[in-house]
Amino acid sequence: MKHAPWMTDDHVAYGDTVRHFLSRELPGNLERWTAQGYVEAEFWRKAGDVGILGASIPECYGGGGLDRTFDAVAFLEYSRTGDTGWGLGVHNIAAHYILGYGTEEQKTRWLPGLVSGERIGAIAITEPGSGSDMKSIATRARKQGDHYRISGSKIFITNGQTANLLCVVTKTDPGAGSRGVSIIVVDTNEAGEGFRRGRKLKKLGMQRQDTSELFFDELSVPAENLLGAVDGQGFYQLMHQLSWERLIIGFMALGACERALEVTLDYVKGRRAFQKRLIEFQNTRFKLAEVATKVEVLRAFVDQAVADFLAGKYDGTRAAMMKWWATQTQCEIVDECLQLHGGYGYTMEYPIAELYTDARVQKIYGGTNEIMKDLIARALDPN
Ligand SMILES: Cc1cc2nc3c(=O)[nH]c(=O)nc-3n(C[C@H](O)[C@H](O)[C@H](O)COP(=O)(O)OP(=O)(O)OC[C@H]3O[C@@H](n4cnc5c(N)ncnc54)[C@H](O)[C@@H]3O)c2cc1C
């Protein structure tokens, strides 16, 4: 792994721990996870035991007490494995919603479990009728005494079959526009009738990821599960976390591109055509030179973003630039790399095929790339 300028010896040591854990634990699981379409709770607990789930959570809640750059190290190490089934990013975001906006009681109640892996987090925003247009969500939470009654449905929820702590985006005041949006935390261990997990969606890629539907039918949730003490804060809470969420997608893109270059170099050095190794053809060499250059540029972009994030200078426009450019570049790189594999690249026997199918969604979730460009354009022309 190349060491970024923002990395200290502690980051390097932490990266070693994450890498050793993943190289020990992933290989024996991948085939089964692909077949079943989800990652078991036991794996989360093992990751929690080695400190991967809560590096940036304060020690008083069971975490490592470090900053978010340590999470960045974990994302980079994980994405370099080529696996995408483990919904680590969403879990991390859920924990930071609670850390950032939860009351002291909520933090004490939920964070230790998210750090240990006893709890698996999910973020439920998207609905069948509203994706990009978040403000038009139809899920309602009606206050009734000391409870909320939640009704509505969510779709495409990462960790949807396995999560037991859901940050559900609802409307507590449908007439108040974005000021009527609230996040309510649903503990599925306590959710009675009124909560149902729907289909695990069949997808083009990310076969090990349990992207699912969730249904709420007058689900009764204690009022103290409203994230933060005041309702109507949900939109603000979402917007404030989105920059980090989009940066995570950048980490995932970088790791996947590094892996694509590595497996392709391996392949073209071994495969022969016309009495030559593929790597001896000028086209192969030029394509790989282009890919290697793009990876370097992406790495520099990501490193600068992390440095700015640390300095508190990372804003939503820069995050939107990262999200669309990193994922567009990822898709171009995996396409070029697959082409260099010929027909074998189209079979699931070669890792480039999975890198290719998994890459496509990166341009869609976390805000589509079109929405990212719209955000950037608005910053260029605020009027
Ligand atoms: C594998 C996967 C995992 C996901 N995980 C989660 C999760 O954990 N939690 C969650 O809440 N959601 C999740 N999502 C949902 C994801 O965030 C949405 O799919 C995404 O925001 C787009 O919404 P949509 O699918 O409804 O598309 P739409 O909003 O219907 O968009 C369709 C097309 O129209 C374009 N479009 C829409 N509005 C505009 C506009 N104003 N200007 C220009 N073009 C526009 C879009 O760019 C897109 O090309 C996940 C999705 C997938 C596929």
Short mmCIF file of C-alpha atoms and ligand atoms in Angstrom, two decimals:
data_model
loop_
_atom_site.label_atom_id
_atom_site.label_comp_id
_atom_site.label_asym_id
_atom_site.label_seq_id
_atom_site.Cartn_x
_atom_site.Cartn_y
_atom_site.Cartn_z
CA MET A 1 0.00 0.00 0.00
CA LYS A 2 1.29 3.47 -0.88
CA HIS A 3 1.45 5.71 2.14
CA ALA A 4 -0.43 8.96 1.79
CA PRO A 5 1.13 12.25 2.97
CA TRP A 6 -1.52 12.52 5.71
CA MET A 7 -0.59 9.13 7.15
CA THR A 8 1.45 8.83 10.33
CA ASP A 9 3.12 5.69 11.71
CA ASP A 10 -0.12 5.05 13.60
CA HIS A 11 -2.10 5.06 10.35
CA VAL A 12 0.38 2.63 8.82
CA ALA A 13 0.15 0.30 11.82
CA TYR A 14 -3.64 0.50 11.77
CA GLY A 15 -3.65 -0.25 8.02
CA ASP A 16 -1.52 -3.35 8.70
CA THR A 17 -4.03 -4.54 11.30
CA VAL A 18 -6.96 -4.05 8.92
CA ARG A 19 -5.15 -5.73 6.04
CA HIS A 20 -4.15 -8.75 8.12
CA PHE A 21 -7.69 -9.12 9.40
CA LEU A 22 -9.16 -8.98 5.91
CA SER A 23 -6.60 -11.32 4.38
CA ARG A 24 -7.28 -13.81 7.17
CA GLU A 25 -11.07 -13.55 7.23
CA LEU A 26 -12.28 -12.75 3.71
CA PRO A 27 -11.06 -15.62 1.52
CA GLY A 28 -12.94 -18.35 3.38
CA ASN A 29 -16.20 -16.38 3.30
CA LEU A 30 -16.51 -14.85 -0.15
CA GLU A 31 -17.98 -17.83 -1.99
CA ARG A 32 -20.66 -18.38 0.66
CA TRP A 33 -21.47 -14.66 0.88
CA THR A 34 -21.92 -14.57 -2.90
CA ALA A 35 -24.30 -17.53 -2.79
CA GLN A 36 -26.38 -16.22 0.12
CA GLY A 37 -26.16 -12.52 -0.76
CA TYR A 38 -25.23 -11.18 2.65
CA VAL A 39 -22.45 -11.00 5.24
CA GLU A 40 -23.16 -12.74 8.56
CA ALA A 41 -23.34 -10.98 11.92
CA GLU A 42 -20.37 -13.02 13.13
CA PHE A 43 -18.05 -11.27 10.68
CA TRP A 44 -19.13 -7.88 12.00
CA ARG A 45 -18.35 -8.97 15.54
CA LYS A 46 -14.89 -10.19 14.51
CA ALA A 47 -14.24 -6.84 12.79
CA GLY A 48 -15.43 -5.10 15.96
CA ASP A 49 -13.01 -7.19 18.05
CA VAL A 50 -10.03 -5.93 16.06
CA GLY A 51 -11.20 -2.31 16.26
CA ILE A 52 -12.24 -1.74 12.64
CA LEU A 53 -15.79 -0.55 13.34
CA GLY A 54 -15.13 2.25 15.78
CA ALA A 55 -11.69 3.74 15.24
CA SER A 56 -13.14 7.27 15.06
CA ILE A 57 -15.65 6.83 17.89
CA PRO A 58 -14.57 8.28 21.27
CA GLU A 59 -13.20 5.84 23.82
CA CYS A 60 -16.01 6.61 26.27
CA TYR A 61 -18.39 4.83 23.82
CA GLY A 62 -16.03 1.90 23.29
CA GLY A 63 -14.25 3.29 20.23
CA GLY A 64 -10.63 3.95 19.39
CA GLY A 65 -10.75 7.68 20.10
CA LEU A 66 -9.00 8.47 16.81
CA ASP A 67 -10.06 10.75 13.94
CA ARG A 68 -11.81 9.83 10.72
CA THR A 69 -8.60 9.43 8.75
CA PHE A 70 -8.29 6.05 10.46
CA ASP A 71 -11.65 5.08 8.98
CA ALA A 72 -10.28 6.23 5.63
CA VAL A 73 -7.41 3.76 6.05
CA ALA A 74 -9.93 0.97 6.71
CA PHE A 75 -12.00 1.87 3.62
CA LEU A 76 -8.92 1.96 1.42
CA GLU A 77 -7.65 -1.38 2.72
CA TYR A 78 -11.08 -2.96 2.31
CA SER A 79 -11.64 -1.65 -1.22
CA ARG A 80 -8.23 -2.96 -2.29
CA THR A 81 -9.44 -6.50 -1.53
CA GLY A 82 -11.94 -6.19 -4.38
CA ASP A 83 -14.86 -7.21 -2.14
CA THR A 84 -17.89 -4.95 -1.86
CA GLY A 85 -20.32 -7.10 0.12
CA TRP A 86 -19.55 -5.74 3.52
CA GLY A 87 -21.54 -2.53 4.13
CA LEU A 88 -18.80 -0.92 6.22
CA GLY A 89 -19.30 2.58 4.78
CA VAL A 90 -22.98 2.78 5.63
CA HIS A 91 -22.32 1.34 9.10
CA ASN A 92 -19.70 4.05 9.67
CA ILE A 93 -22.08 6.77 8.51
CA ALA A 94 -24.85 5.49 10.82
CA ALA A 95 -22.45 5.59 13.78
CA HIS A 96 -21.48 9.17 12.91
CA TYR A 97 -25.11 10.28 12.68
CA ILE A 98 -25.52 9.08 16.24
CA LEU A 99 -22.22 10.52 17.42
CA GLY A 100 -22.82 13.84 15.67
CA TYR A 101 -26.46 14.45 16.53
CA GLY A 102 -27.53 11.97 19.20
CA THR A 103 -28.26 12.92 22.76
CA GLU A 104 -25.85 11.65 25.42
CA GLU A 105 -28.33 8.91 26.28
CA GLN A 106 -28.59 7.82 22.62
CA LYS A 107 -24.83 7.74 22.18
CA THR A 108 -24.42 5.64 25.31
CA ARG A 109 -27.24 3.35 24.22
CA TRP A 110 -26.20 2.67 20.61
CA LEU A 111 -22.56 3.48 19.93
CA PRO A 112 -20.89 0.68 21.95
CA GLY A 113 -22.88 -1.92 19.99
CA LEU A 114 -22.00 -0.33 16.64
CA VAL A 115 -18.32 -0.36 17.66
CA SER A 116 -18.34 -3.98 18.82
CA GLY A 117 -20.33 -5.24 15.83
CA GLU A 118 -23.25 -6.38 17.98
CA ARG A 119 -25.21 -3.78 16.09
CA ILE A 120 -25.16 -3.37 12.31
CA GLY A 121 -26.15 0.05 11.01
CA ALA A 122 -28.16 1.10 7.97
CA ILE A 123 -29.35 4.40 6.53
CA ALA A 124 -32.86 4.34 5.10
CA ILE A 125 -33.50 7.38 2.92
CA THR A 126 -34.49 6.18 -0.55
CA GLU A 127 -38.09 5.23 -1.32
CA PRO A 128 -39.76 3.73 -4.37
CA GLY A 129 -41.16 7.17 -5.22
CA SER A 130 -38.18 9.33 -4.27
CA GLY A 131 -34.47 8.85 -4.79
CA SER A 132 -32.62 11.94 -5.96
CA ASP A 133 -35.53 14.10 -4.87
CA MET A 134 -35.03 13.40 -1.17
CA LYS A 135 -37.36 16.15 -0.03
CA SER A 136 -40.33 14.30 -1.49
CA ILE A 137 -40.06 11.24 0.77
CA ALA A 138 -43.45 9.88 1.77
CA THR A 139 -42.55 7.99 4.96
CA ARG A 140 -44.38 9.63 7.84
CA ALA A 141 -43.75 9.57 11.59
CA ARG A 142 -46.77 10.68 13.58
CA LYS A 143 -46.28 11.61 17.24
CA GLN A 144 -48.72 9.80 19.52
CA GLY A 145 -48.03 10.40 23.20
CA ASP A 146 -44.52 9.19 23.96
CA HIS A 147 -44.22 7.24 20.69
CA TYR A 148 -43.92 7.83 16.96
CA ARG A 149 -45.92 5.77 14.50
CA ILE A 150 -43.91 5.24 11.33
CA SER A 151 -45.52 4.30 8.02
CA GLY A 152 -43.87 4.05 4.63
CA SER A 153 -41.46 1.99 2.60
CA LYS A 154 -37.78 2.22 1.76
CA ILE A 155 -35.84 0.64 -1.08
CA PHE A 156 -32.19 -0.06 -1.96
CA ILE A 157 -31.14 -0.12 1.69
CA THR A 158 -27.58 -1.37 2.15
CA ASN A 159 -27.33 -3.95 5.00
CA GLY A 160 -31.13 -4.16 4.67
CA GLN A 161 -31.44 -7.82 5.70
CA THR A 162 -28.84 -7.81 8.43
CA ALA A 163 -28.93 -4.36 10.03
CA ASN A 164 -30.46 -4.11 13.48
CA LEU A 165 -30.11 -0.34 13.89
CA LEU A 166 -31.78 1.71 11.17
CA CYS A 167 -31.53 5.47 10.76
CA VAL A 168 -34.88 6.01 9.09
CA VAL A 169 -35.51 9.31 7.34
CA THR A 170 -39.13 10.34 7.89
CA LYS A 171 -41.39 13.35 7.71
CA THR A 172 -42.56 14.42 11.14
CA ASP A 173 -44.18 17.56 9.74
CA PRO A 174 -45.20 16.98 6.11
CA GLY A 175 -46.24 20.59 5.62
CA ALA A 176 -42.88 22.06 6.65
CA GLY A 177 -40.77 21.09 3.61
CA SER A 178 -37.16 20.25 4.45
CA ARG A 179 -37.73 21.51 8.02
CA GLY A 180 -40.26 18.74 8.52
CA VAL A 181 -37.75 15.91 7.99
CA SER A 182 -36.47 13.91 10.98
CA ILE A 183 -34.28 10.86 11.44
CA ILE A 184 -35.73 8.24 13.76
CA VAL A 185 -33.57 5.35 14.91
CA VAL A 186 -35.31 2.00 14.72
CA ASP A 187 -33.85 -0.79 16.83
CA THR A 188 -35.12 -3.83 14.97
CA ASN A 189 -34.50 -6.04 18.02
CA GLU A 190 -37.26 -4.08 19.70
CA ALA A 191 -39.47 -3.42 16.68
CA GLY A 192 -42.65 -5.38 16.94
CA GLU A 193 -45.35 -5.79 14.36
CA GLY A 194 -45.26 -3.00 11.86
CA PHE A 195 -41.71 -3.59 10.67
CA ARG A 196 -40.94 -5.95 7.83
CA ARG A 197 -37.91 -6.58 5.66
CA GLY A 198 -38.84 -7.04 2.01
CA ARG A 199 -36.93 -8.50 -0.89
CA LYS A 200 -33.17 -8.66 -1.08
CA LEU A 201 -32.85 -7.10 -4.53
CA LYS A 202 -31.20 -8.99 -7.39
CA LYS A 203 -28.54 -6.67 -8.71
CA LEU A 204 -26.11 -6.33 -11.58
CA GLY A 205 -23.18 -6.39 -9.16
CA MET A 206 -22.37 -6.32 -5.45
CA GLN A 207 -23.78 -9.82 -5.11
CA ARG A 208 -22.67 -10.20 -1.51
CA GLN A 209 -24.43 -7.00 -0.42
CA ASP A 210 -27.96 -7.36 0.97
CA THR A 211 -29.51 -4.28 -0.66
CA SER A 212 -33.15 -4.51 0.38
CA GLU A 213 -36.64 -3.14 0.79
CA LEU A 214 -37.92 -2.18 4.24
CA PHE A 215 -41.56 -1.67 5.21
CA PHE A 216 -43.06 0.26 8.10
CA ASP A 217 -46.75 -0.06 8.83
CA GLU A 218 -47.75 2.07 11.83
CA LEU A 219 -44.57 0.89 13.56
CA SER A 220 -44.50 2.18 17.11
CA VAL A 221 -41.10 3.60 18.12
CA PRO A 222 -40.35 5.36 21.43
CA ALA A 223 -40.17 9.14 21.03
CA GLU A 224 -36.69 9.09 22.59
CA ASN A 225 -35.45 7.39 19.38
CA LEU A 226 -35.77 10.67 17.49
CA LEU A 227 -32.16 11.46 16.58
CA GLY A 228 -31.21 14.51 18.64
CA ALA A 229 -33.63 16.13 20.99
CA VAL A 230 -35.55 18.23 18.44
CA ASP A 231 -37.60 17.16 15.42
CA GLY A 232 -37.23 18.71 11.96
CA GLN A 233 -33.41 18.43 11.97
CA GLY A 234 -33.15 15.46 9.60
CA PHE A 235 -32.39 17.32 6.40
CA TYR A 236 -29.65 19.33 8.04
CA GLN A 237 -28.22 16.16 9.62
CA LEU A 238 -28.21 14.40 6.24
CA MET A 239 -26.56 17.30 4.42
CA HIS A 240 -23.81 17.58 7.01
CA GLN A 241 -22.78 13.95 6.68
CA LEU A 242 -22.99 13.76 2.91
CA SER A 243 -19.52 15.20 2.28
CA TRP A 244 -17.91 12.40 4.25
CA GLU A 245 -20.21 9.83 2.61
CA ARG A 246 -19.09 11.06 -0.81
CA LEU A 247 -15.47 10.96 0.24
CA ILE A 248 -15.94 7.33 1.31
CA ILE A 249 -17.14 6.60 -2.23
CA GLY A 250 -13.89 8.22 -3.43
CA PHE A 251 -11.85 5.88 -1.18
CA MET A 252 -13.77 2.91 -2.54
CA ALA A 253 -13.11 4.06 -6.12
CA LEU A 254 -9.39 4.49 -5.50
CA GLY A 255 -8.96 1.08 -3.87
CA ALA A 256 -10.90 -0.62 -6.67
CA CYS A 257 -8.80 1.11 -9.36
CA GLU A 258 -5.57 0.07 -7.66
CA ARG A 259 -6.82 -3.50 -7.56
CA ALA A 260 -7.93 -3.39 -11.22
CA LEU A 261 -4.47 -2.23 -12.28
CA GLU A 262 -2.79 -4.91 -10.17
CA VAL A 263 -4.88 -7.84 -11.48
CA THR A 264 -4.62 -6.61 -15.06
CA LEU A 265 -0.85 -6.25 -14.92
CA ASP A 266 -0.69 -9.80 -13.61
CA TYR A 267 -2.91 -11.04 -16.40
CA VAL A 268 -1.20 -9.34 -19.34
CA LYS A 269 2.21 -10.50 -18.14
CA GLY A 270 1.06 -14.11 -18.24
CA ARG A 271 -1.22 -14.29 -21.30
CA ARG A 272 0.33 -14.83 -24.76
CA ALA A 273 -0.91 -14.02 -28.28
CA PHE A 274 1.01 -13.97 -31.57
CA GLN A 275 4.08 -15.43 -29.74
CA LYS A 276 4.23 -12.46 -27.42
CA ARG A 277 3.07 -11.69 -23.92
CA LEU A 278 0.12 -9.28 -24.04
CA ILE A 279 2.14 -6.72 -22.15
CA GLU A 280 4.57 -6.49 -25.07
CA PHE A 281 1.91 -5.00 -27.41
CA GLN A 282 2.12 -1.25 -27.61
CA ASN A 283 -1.65 -0.89 -27.09
CA THR A 284 -1.46 -2.83 -23.82
CA ARG A 285 1.47 -0.75 -22.61
CA PHE A 286 -0.18 2.55 -23.51
CA LYS A 287 -3.51 1.56 -21.95
CA LEU A 288 -1.79 0.51 -18.74
CA ALA A 289 0.28 3.70 -18.76
CA GLU A 290 -2.97 5.69 -18.97
CA VAL A 291 -4.61 3.64 -16.21
CA ALA A 292 -1.57 3.99 -13.92
CA THR A 293 -1.55 7.76 -14.49
CA LYS A 294 -5.26 8.07 -13.74
CA VAL A 295 -4.78 6.08 -10.53
CA GLU A 296 -2.02 8.49 -9.47
CA VAL A 297 -4.22 11.51 -10.20
CA LEU A 298 -7.13 9.96 -8.30
CA ARG A 299 -4.84 9.20 -5.35
CA ALA A 300 -3.60 12.80 -5.26
CA PHE A 301 -7.21 14.04 -5.42
CA VAL A 302 -8.22 11.76 -2.54
CA ASP A 303 -5.14 12.65 -0.46
CA GLN A 304 -5.81 16.36 -0.86
CA ALA A 305 -9.45 15.81 0.11
CA VAL A 306 -8.42 13.99 3.29
CA ALA A 307 -5.97 16.75 4.20
CA ASP A 308 -8.69 19.37 3.63
CA PHE A 309 -11.21 17.34 5.59
CA LEU A 310 -8.77 17.19 8.51
CA ALA A 311 -8.30 20.95 8.29
CA GLY A 312 -12.08 21.50 8.27
CA LYS A 313 -11.91 22.92 4.74
CA TYR A 314 -13.82 20.22 2.85
CA ASP A 315 -17.14 21.47 1.56
CA GLY A 316 -20.11 19.98 -0.29
CA THR A 317 -18.99 21.22 -3.69
CA ARG A 318 -15.58 19.57 -3.39
CA ALA A 319 -17.28 16.40 -2.16
CA ALA A 320 -19.58 16.43 -5.21
CA MET A 321 -16.52 16.84 -7.47
CA MET A 322 -14.86 13.89 -5.76
CA LYS A 323 -17.95 11.71 -6.02
CA TRP A 324 -18.60 12.12 -9.75
CA TRP A 325 -15.02 12.26 -10.94
CA ALA A 326 -13.70 9.36 -8.85
CA THR A 327 -16.55 7.07 -9.86
CA GLN A 328 -16.47 8.08 -13.53
CA THR A 329 -12.72 7.39 -13.55
CA GLN A 330 -13.27 4.07 -11.79
CA CYS A 331 -15.76 2.97 -14.44
CA GLU A 332 -13.39 3.99 -17.27
CA ILE A 333 -10.47 2.18 -15.66
CA VAL A 334 -12.27 -1.09 -14.99
CA ASP A 335 -13.62 -1.05 -18.54
CA GLU A 336 -10.14 -0.62 -20.05
CA CYS A 337 -8.76 -3.29 -17.73
CA LEU A 338 -11.52 -5.74 -18.60
CA GLN A 339 -10.86 -5.19 -22.31
CA LEU A 340 -7.23 -6.23 -21.80
CA HIS A 341 -8.45 -9.55 -20.38
CA GLY A 342 -10.35 -10.41 -23.60
CA GLY A 343 -13.11 -13.00 -23.16
CA TYR A 344 -11.73 -14.15 -19.82
CA GLY A 345 -12.52 -10.75 -18.39
CA TYR A 346 -16.18 -11.41 -19.06
CA THR A 347 -16.16 -14.55 -16.92
CA MET A 348 -16.61 -14.40 -13.17
CA GLU A 349 -13.46 -16.55 -12.85
CA TYR A 350 -11.33 -13.44 -13.15
CA PRO A 351 -11.54 -10.70 -10.53
CA ILE A 352 -11.79 -7.95 -13.13
CA ALA A 353 -15.36 -9.08 -13.98
CA GLU A 354 -16.54 -8.38 -10.45
CA LEU A 355 -14.62 -5.11 -10.31
CA TYR A 356 -16.49 -4.14 -13.49
CA THR A 357 -20.01 -5.06 -12.33
CA ASP A 358 -19.46 -3.58 -8.85
CA ALA A 359 -18.16 -0.29 -10.20
CA ARG A 360 -21.29 0.74 -12.05
CA VAL A 361 -23.41 1.57 -9.02
CA GLN A 362 -20.79 3.97 -7.71
CA LYS A 363 -22.09 6.51 -10.26
CA ILE A 364 -25.62 6.07 -8.87
CA TYR A 365 -25.72 5.86 -5.08
CA GLY A 366 -24.64 8.54 -2.62
CA GLY A 367 -26.34 11.03 -4.96
CA THR A 368 -26.19 10.33 -8.70
CA ASN A 369 -23.36 11.86 -10.70
CA GLU A 370 -25.89 14.11 -12.47
CA ILE A 371 -27.00 15.49 -9.10
CA MET A 372 -23.32 16.03 -8.22
CA LYS A 373 -22.79 18.10 -11.37
CA ASP A 374 -25.91 20.07 -10.58
CA LEU A 375 -24.52 20.88 -7.11
CA ILE A 376 -21.20 21.99 -8.60
CA ALA A 377 -22.94 24.10 -11.23
CA ARG A 378 -25.05 25.77 -8.52
CA ALA A 379 -21.88 26.73 -6.67
CA LEU A 380 -20.47 28.18 -9.89
CA ASP A 381 -23.64 30.16 -10.49
CA PRO A 382 -25.35 30.71 -7.11
CA ASN A 383 -27.97 33.02 -8.63
C1 LIG B 1 -26.57 -0.92 -4.54
C2 LIG B 1 -27.29 0.27 -4.00
C3 LIG B 1 -27.15 0.62 -2.67
C4 LIG B 1 -27.85 1.70 -2.15
N1 LIG B 1 -27.78 1.97 -0.79
C5 LIG B 1 -28.63 2.88 -0.26
C6 LIG B 1 -28.74 3.03 1.17
O1 LIG B 1 -28.04 2.37 1.94
N2 LIG B 1 -29.64 3.91 1.66
C7 LIG B 1 -30.45 4.66 0.84
O2 LIG B 1 -31.24 5.43 1.36
N3 LIG B 1 -30.36 4.56 -0.51
C8 LIG B 1 -29.48 3.67 -1.08
N4 LIG B 1 -29.42 3.52 -2.44
C9 LIG B 1 -30.29 4.35 -3.28
C10 LIG B 1 -29.54 5.39 -4.11
O3 LIG B 1 -29.03 6.40 -3.26
C11 LIG B 1 -30.53 5.92 -5.16
O4 LIG B 1 -30.72 4.87 -6.10
C12 LIG B 1 -30.02 7.16 -5.84
O5 LIG B 1 -30.03 8.25 -4.95
C13 LIG B 1 -30.86 7.54 -7.08
O6 LIG B 1 -32.22 7.53 -6.80
P1 LIG B 1 -33.21 6.74 -7.79
O7 LIG B 1 -32.68 5.36 -7.93
O8 LIG B 1 -34.58 6.89 -7.28
O9 LIG B 1 -33.06 7.44 -9.20
P2 LIG B 1 -33.84 8.76 -9.69
O10 LIG B 1 -33.73 9.82 -8.67
O11 LIG B 1 -35.17 8.36 -10.17
O12 LIG B 1 -32.94 9.16 -10.95
C14 LIG B 1 -33.04 8.52 -12.22
C15 LIG B 1 -32.16 9.29 -13.20
O13 LIG B 1 -32.63 10.65 -13.31
C16 LIG B 1 -31.58 11.54 -13.02
N5 LIG B 1 -32.07 12.73 -12.32
C17 LIG B 1 -32.91 12.78 -11.26
N6 LIG B 1 -33.09 14.06 -10.88
C18 LIG B 1 -32.33 14.83 -11.68
C19 LIG B 1 -32.06 16.22 -11.80
N7 LIG B 1 -32.60 17.10 -10.94
N8 LIG B 1 -31.22 16.65 -12.76
C20 LIG B 1 -30.66 15.78 -13.63
N9 LIG B 1 -30.86 14.45 -13.57
C21 LIG B 1 -31.68 13.98 -12.62
C22 LIG B 1 -30.61 10.76 -12.12
O14 LIG B 1 -29.32 11.31 -12.16
C23 LIG B 1 -30.70 9.38 -12.75
O15 LIG B 1 -29.84 9.31 -13.85
C24 LIG B 1 -28.67 2.47 -2.99
C25 LIG B 1 -28.79 2.15 -4.35
C26 LIG B 1 -28.13 1.05 -4.85
C27 LIG B 1 -28.34 0.69 -6.29
#
